[in-house]
């Protein structure tokens, strides 16, 4: 059996940067915490905890110390609240997410009704929404786009990890909704590259392993895309690999989400090779 890695997989620039910033600000006395898990990967969150970076669910849990904003970013109120509570704030928001936030803010200030194409419950999308002053629509499907009323001035931004094809398709539906439309496609290059490489590989192999947190939106999207081409298994760690998946398989492909650490990818790769 041949085991092939996707050309682009695993940690992206924004995640590497956020983890580096968190490590630089680790503390042995438990005073450093990220607001929400630093990335959607439980194994990495646990590792950082052991290195001196905890996690809080809200600023209310901190009386003092240092709070690290993760790559998904937050709305403007969090910066204000951290300051008023006297907390030190270190901002590890990915610059691509920052760009999406500021694009939405700018569109809103220019009088556009903002539509964010993305998942309503994703922290990054929530953060982009906050920067519009709560005046945006969040839509995830063509049906939701079609259900929108006509809009005078329509400004569109995207979740950075949204599927490029789906964005295009939803935008096509939105074109009917307004005579004045400004589209800021804020999908990041890392996402585009990982999705394109995963699809290309999924077309060539008998089965795909997609490695990454089950709570990771970009990993889940990779798994959905690969599943359109071949049998696909979404796993978090090597422990989930099953022998029977490799039966009668000549070629198996491996990809991983932008929040999947290298060491987990290597473990899966080695394990597959040992069965080759
Ligand atoms: S996927 Fe893109 S936007 Fe998200 S953290 Fe990585 S580089 Fe930044």
CSV table of C-alpha atoms and ligand atoms in Angstrom, one decimal:
chain,number,residue,atom,x,y,z
A,1,UNK,CA,0.0,0.0,0.0
A,2,UNK,CA,1.3,3.4,-0.9
A,3,UNK,CA,0.9,6.2,1.7
A,4,UNK,CA,0.8,9.7,0.2
A,5,UNK,CA,0.8,13.0,2.1
A,6,UNK,CA,-1.1,16.0,0.7
A,7,UNK,CA,1.2,18.7,-0.7
A,8,UNK,CA,-0.2,21.2,1.8
A,9,UNK,CA,-1.3,20.0,5.2
A,10,UNK,CA,-1.2,20.7,8.9
A,11,UNK,CA,-0.3,23.9,10.9
A,12,UNK,CA,-0.8,27.1,9.0
A,13,UNK,CA,1.0,30.4,9.5
A,14,UNK,CA,-1.6,31.8,11.8
A,15,UNK,CA,-1.7,28.8,14.1
A,16,UNK,CA,2.1,28.5,14.3
A,17,UNK,CA,2.3,32.1,15.2
A,18,UNK,CA,-0.4,31.9,17.9
A,19,UNK,CA,1.3,28.9,19.5
A,20,UNK,CA,4.6,30.6,19.4
A,21,UNK,CA,3.1,33.7,21.1
A,22,UNK,CA,1.4,31.5,23.7
A,23,UNK,CA,4.7,29.7,24.5
A,24,UNK,CA,6.6,33.0,24.7
A,25,UNK,CA,4.0,34.1,27.4
A,26,UNK,CA,3.8,30.9,29.3
A,27,UNK,CA,4.1,31.2,33.1
A,28,UNK,CA,4.8,28.7,35.8
A,29,UNK,CA,2.4,30.3,38.3
A,30,UNK,CA,-0.7,29.8,36.2
A,31,UNK,CA,-1.2,33.5,35.4
A,32,UNK,CA,-1.2,33.1,31.6
A,33,UNK,CA,-4.3,31.9,29.9
A,34,UNK,CA,-5.8,31.9,26.4
A,35,UNK,CA,-9.4,33.1,26.0
A,36,UNK,CA,-10.9,29.9,24.7
A,37,UNK,CA,-8.8,27.0,23.5
A,38,UNK,CA,-5.8,28.3,21.5
A,39,UNK,CA,-6.7,26.1,18.6
A,40,UNK,CA,-9.3,23.5,17.9
A,41,UNK,CA,-7.0,20.6,18.8
A,42,UNK,CA,-7.4,19.1,22.3
A,43,UNK,CA,-4.0,17.4,22.2
A,44,UNK,CA,-2.2,20.7,21.6
A,45,UNK,CA,-4.3,22.5,24.2
A,46,UNK,CA,-3.2,19.8,26.8
A,47,UNK,CA,0.4,20.2,25.8
A,48,UNK,CA,0.3,23.9,26.2
A,49,UNK,CA,-1.4,23.6,29.6
A,50,UNK,CA,1.6,21.5,30.8
A,51,UNK,CA,3.9,24.2,29.5
A,52,UNK,CA,2.2,26.9,31.5
A,53,UNK,CA,-0.6,28.3,29.3
A,54,UNK,CA,-4.1,27.6,30.7
A,55,UNK,CA,-7.5,28.3,29.1
A,56,UNK,CA,-10.3,30.4,30.4
A,57,UNK,CA,-13.8,30.5,29.0
A,58,UNK,CA,-14.4,34.2,29.8
A,59,UNK,CA,-12.6,37.2,31.3
A,60,UNK,CA,-14.8,36.9,34.4
A,61,UNK,CA,-12.6,33.9,35.4
A,62,UNK,CA,-9.5,36.2,35.7
A,63,UNK,CA,-8.8,38.7,38.4
A,64,UNK,CA,-5.3,39.5,37.2
A,65,UNK,CA,-2.6,38.0,34.9
A,66,UNK,CA,-2.2,37.8,31.2
A,67,UNK,CA,-4.8,36.9,28.6
A,68,UNK,CA,-3.9,35.7,25.1
A,69,UNK,CA,-6.3,36.3,22.3
A,70,UNK,CA,-6.2,33.2,20.1
A,71,UNK,CA,-5.9,33.2,16.3
A,72,UNK,CA,-9.8,33.3,15.8
A,73,UNK,CA,-9.8,36.8,17.2
A,74,UNK,CA,-12.5,38.6,19.3
A,75,UNK,CA,-14.8,41.6,19.1
A,76,UNK,CA,-13.8,45.1,20.2
A,77,UNK,CA,-15.6,44.7,23.6
A,78,UNK,CA,-13.1,42.1,24.8
A,79,UNK,CA,-10.2,44.5,24.4
A,80,UNK,CA,-12.1,47.1,26.4
A,81,UNK,CA,-13.1,44.6,29.1
A,82,UNK,CA,-9.5,43.4,29.5
A,83,UNK,CA,-8.3,46.9,29.9
A,84,UNK,CA,-11.0,47.9,32.4
A,85,UNK,CA,-10.1,44.7,34.5
A,86,UNK,CA,-6.4,45.6,34.4
A,87,UNK,CA,-5.5,42.5,32.6
A,88,UNK,CA,-2.4,42.4,30.4
A,89,UNK,CA,-3.5,41.4,26.8
A,90,UNK,CA,-1.4,39.7,24.2
A,91,UNK,CA,-3.1,39.6,20.8
A,92,UNK,CA,-2.4,36.4,18.7
A,93,UNK,CA,-5.3,37.0,16.3
A,94,UNK,CA,-4.2,35.7,12.9
A,95,UNK,CA,-3.5,38.7,10.6
A,96,UNK,CA,-5.9,37.1,8.0
A,97,UNK,CA,-8.7,37.0,10.5
A,98,UNK,CA,-7.8,40.6,11.5
A,99,UNK,CA,-8.2,41.5,7.8
A,100,UNK,CA,-11.7,39.9,7.7
A,101,UNK,CA,-12.7,41.7,10.9
A,102,UNK,CA,-11.5,45.1,9.6
A,103,UNK,CA,-13.0,44.5,6.1
A,104,UNK,CA,-16.4,43.9,7.8
A,105,UNK,CA,-16.0,47.0,10.0
A,106,UNK,CA,-15.0,49.1,7.0
A,107,UNK,CA,-18.0,47.9,4.9
A,108,UNK,CA,-20.3,48.6,7.8
A,109,UNK,CA,-18.9,52.2,8.2
A,110,UNK,CA,-19.3,52.8,4.5
A,111,UNK,CA,-23.0,52.1,4.8
A,112,UNK,CA,-23.1,48.5,3.4
A,113,UNK,CA,-25.3,45.9,5.0
A,114,UNK,CA,-22.7,43.2,5.7
A,115,UNK,CA,-23.2,39.5,4.9
A,116,UNK,CA,-20.7,37.2,6.5
A,117,UNK,CA,-20.5,33.9,4.6
A,118,UNK,CA,-19.6,31.4,7.3
A,119,UNK,CA,-20.7,29.2,10.2
A,120,UNK,CA,-22.8,31.1,12.8
A,121,UNK,CA,-21.4,29.3,15.8
A,122,UNK,CA,-17.7,29.5,14.8
A,123,UNK,CA,-15.7,31.9,17.1
A,124,UNK,CA,-14.0,33.6,14.2
A,125,UNK,CA,-17.3,34.4,12.5
A,126,UNK,CA,-18.7,35.7,15.9
A,127,UNK,CA,-15.7,37.9,16.1
A,128,UNK,CA,-16.2,39.3,12.6
A,129,UNK,CA,-19.8,39.9,13.5
A,130,UNK,CA,-18.8,41.9,16.6
A,131,UNK,CA,-16.7,44.3,14.5
A,132,UNK,CA,-19.8,45.2,12.4
A,133,UNK,CA,-21.6,46.5,15.5
A,134,UNK,CA,-24.0,43.5,15.4
A,135,UNK,CA,-25.5,44.7,12.1
A,136,UNK,CA,-24.5,41.8,9.9
A,137,UNK,CA,-26.3,38.7,8.5
A,138,UNK,CA,-24.4,35.5,8.8
A,139,UNK,CA,-25.3,32.9,6.2
A,140,UNK,CA,-23.9,29.4,5.5
A,141,UNK,CA,-26.0,28.0,2.7
A,142,UNK,CA,-27.5,29.0,-0.7
A,143,UNK,CA,-31.0,28.7,0.8
A,144,UNK,CA,-30.2,31.2,3.5
A,145,UNK,CA,-28.8,33.6,0.8
A,146,UNK,CA,-32.0,33.2,-1.3
A,147,UNK,CA,-34.1,33.9,1.8
A,148,UNK,CA,-32.5,37.3,2.4
A,149,UNK,CA,-34.6,40.4,1.5
A,150,UNK,CA,-33.3,42.9,-1.1
A,151,UNK,CA,-30.6,45.0,0.3
A,152,UNK,CA,-29.6,48.6,-0.8
A,153,UNK,CA,-25.9,48.3,-0.5
A,154,UNK,CA,-24.5,44.8,0.1
A,155,UNK,CA,-21.0,44.1,1.4
A,156,UNK,CA,-19.8,40.5,1.5
A,157,UNK,CA,-16.9,39.0,3.5
A,158,UNK,CA,-16.1,35.3,4.3
A,159,UNK,CA,-15.0,33.2,7.1
A,160,UNK,CA,-11.3,32.7,6.5
A,161,UNK,CA,-11.6,28.9,6.4
A,162,UNK,CA,-14.8,28.7,4.3
A,163,UNK,CA,-14.8,26.5,1.2
A,164,UNK,CA,-13.9,28.6,-1.9
A,165,UNK,CA,-16.4,26.8,-4.1
A,166,UNK,CA,-19.2,27.1,-1.6
A,167,UNK,CA,-18.4,30.8,-1.2
A,168,UNK,CA,-18.6,31.3,-5.0
A,169,UNK,CA,-21.9,29.5,-5.1
A,170,UNK,CA,-23.4,31.5,-2.3
A,171,UNK,CA,-22.2,34.8,-3.8
A,172,UNK,CA,-23.9,33.9,-7.1
A,173,UNK,CA,-27.2,33.7,-5.1
A,174,UNK,CA,-26.5,37.0,-3.4
A,175,UNK,CA,-25.9,38.8,-6.7
A,176,UNK,CA,-29.7,39.0,-7.2
A,177,UNK,CA,-30.1,40.8,-3.9
A,178,UNK,CA,-28.7,44.2,-4.5
A,179,UNK,CA,-27.6,46.6,-7.3
A,180,UNK,CA,-24.6,47.7,-5.3
A,181,UNK,CA,-22.4,44.9,-4.1
A,182,UNK,CA,-18.9,44.9,-2.7
A,183,UNK,CA,-17.3,41.5,-2.3
A,184,UNK,CA,-14.2,41.1,-0.1
A,185,UNK,CA,-13.2,37.4,-0.4
A,186,UNK,CA,-11.4,37.0,2.9
A,187,UNK,CA,-10.7,33.2,2.6
A,188,UNK,CA,-7.0,32.8,3.5
A,189,UNK,CA,-4.4,31.2,1.2
A,190,UNK,CA,-3.7,28.4,3.7
A,191,UNK,CA,-7.3,27.3,3.5
A,192,UNK,CA,-7.4,27.4,-0.3
A,193,UNK,CA,-4.1,25.5,-0.6
A,194,UNK,CA,-5.1,22.8,1.9
A,195,UNK,CA,-8.5,22.3,0.3
A,196,UNK,CA,-7.1,22.1,-3.3
A,197,UNK,CA,-4.3,19.7,-2.3
A,198,UNK,CA,-6.7,17.5,-0.4
A,199,UNK,CA,-9.1,17.3,-3.3
A,200,UNK,CA,-6.3,16.6,-5.8
A,201,UNK,CA,-5.0,13.8,-3.6
A,202,UNK,CA,-8.5,12.4,-2.9
A,203,UNK,CA,-9.0,11.9,-6.6
A,204,UNK,CA,-5.9,9.7,-6.9
A,205,UNK,CA,-6.3,7.4,-3.9
A,206,UNK,CA,-8.7,4.7,-2.7
A,207,UNK,CA,-9.1,6.2,0.8
A,208,UNK,CA,-8.3,9.4,2.7
A,209,UNK,CA,-7.4,10.0,6.3
A,210,UNK,CA,-8.1,13.5,7.5
A,211,UNK,CA,-6.4,14.3,10.7
A,212,UNK,CA,-7.5,17.0,13.2
A,213,UNK,CA,-9.8,18.0,16.0
A,214,UNK,CA,-13.4,16.9,15.6
A,215,UNK,CA,-14.3,20.4,16.7
A,216,UNK,CA,-12.1,22.0,14.0
A,217,UNK,CA,-14.1,23.6,11.3
A,218,UNK,CA,-11.4,23.6,8.7
A,219,UNK,CA,-10.5,19.9,9.3
A,220,UNK,CA,-14.2,18.9,9.1
A,221,UNK,CA,-14.4,20.8,5.8
A,222,UNK,CA,-11.4,18.9,4.4
A,223,UNK,CA,-13.1,15.7,5.4
A,224,UNK,CA,-16.3,16.7,3.7
A,225,UNK,CA,-14.5,17.7,0.5
A,226,UNK,CA,-12.5,14.4,0.4
A,227,UNK,CA,-15.6,12.4,1.0
A,228,UNK,CA,-16.9,13.7,-2.3
A,229,UNK,CA,-14.0,11.8,-4.0
A,230,UNK,CA,-13.3,8.7,-2.0
A,231,UNK,CA,-13.9,6.8,1.2
A,232,UNK,CA,-12.8,9.2,4.0
A,233,UNK,CA,-12.0,8.8,7.7
A,234,UNK,CA,-11.7,11.8,10.0
A,235,UNK,CA,-9.5,11.0,13.0
A,236,UNK,CA,-8.0,13.0,15.8
A,237,UNK,CA,-5.1,10.7,16.6
A,238,UNK,CA,-3.3,7.5,15.6
A,239,UNK,CA,-5.3,5.6,18.2
A,240,UNK,CA,-8.4,5.8,16.0
A,241,UNK,CA,-6.8,4.1,13.0
A,242,UNK,CA,-8.5,0.8,12.2
A,243,UNK,CA,-6.8,-2.1,10.4
A,244,UNK,CA,-9.9,-2.9,8.3
A,245,UNK,CA,-9.7,0.6,6.7
A,246,UNK,CA,-6.6,-0.5,4.9
A,247,UNK,CA,-8.0,-3.8,3.5
A,248,UNK,CA,-8.0,-3.9,-0.3
A,249,UNK,CA,-6.5,-0.3,-0.4
A,250,UNK,CA,-3.7,0.3,-2.8
A,251,UNK,CA,-3.2,3.9,-2.1
A,252,UNK,CA,-4.1,5.9,1.0
A,253,UNK,CA,-3.9,9.7,1.2
A,254,UNK,CA,-3.3,11.8,4.3
A,255,UNK,CA,-4.2,15.4,5.0
A,256,UNK,CA,-4.6,17.4,8.1
A,257,UNK,CA,-6.3,20.6,9.2
A,258,UNK,CA,-4.6,23.9,9.8
A,259,UNK,CA,-4.7,23.2,13.6
A,260,UNK,CA,-3.2,19.7,13.5
A,261,UNK,CA,0.3,19.5,15.1
A,262,UNK,CA,3.1,17.8,13.1
A,263,UNK,CA,3.8,15.2,15.7
A,264,UNK,CA,0.2,13.8,15.3
A,265,UNK,CA,0.5,13.7,11.5
A,266,UNK,CA,3.9,11.9,11.8
A,267,UNK,CA,2.4,9.2,14.1
A,268,UNK,CA,-0.4,8.5,11.7
A,269,UNK,CA,2.0,8.4,8.7
A,270,UNK,CA,4.4,6.0,10.4
A,271,UNK,CA,1.6,3.7,11.5
A,272,UNK,CA,0.1,3.6,8.0
A,273,UNK,CA,3.6,2.9,6.5
A,274,UNK,CA,4.1,0.0,9.0
A,275,UNK,CA,1.0,-1.6,7.6
A,276,UNK,CA,2.0,-0.9,4.0
B,1,LIG,S1,-6.4,29.1,8.5
B,1,LIG,FE1,-5.7,31.0,7.7
B,1,LIG,S2,-6.9,32.6,8.8
B,1,LIG,FE2,-7.0,30.7,10.0
B,1,LIG,S3,-5.3,30.9,11.4
B,1,LIG,FE3,-4.5,29.8,9.6
B,1,LIG,S4,-3.6,31.3,8.3
B,1,LIG,FE4,-4.9,32.4,9.8
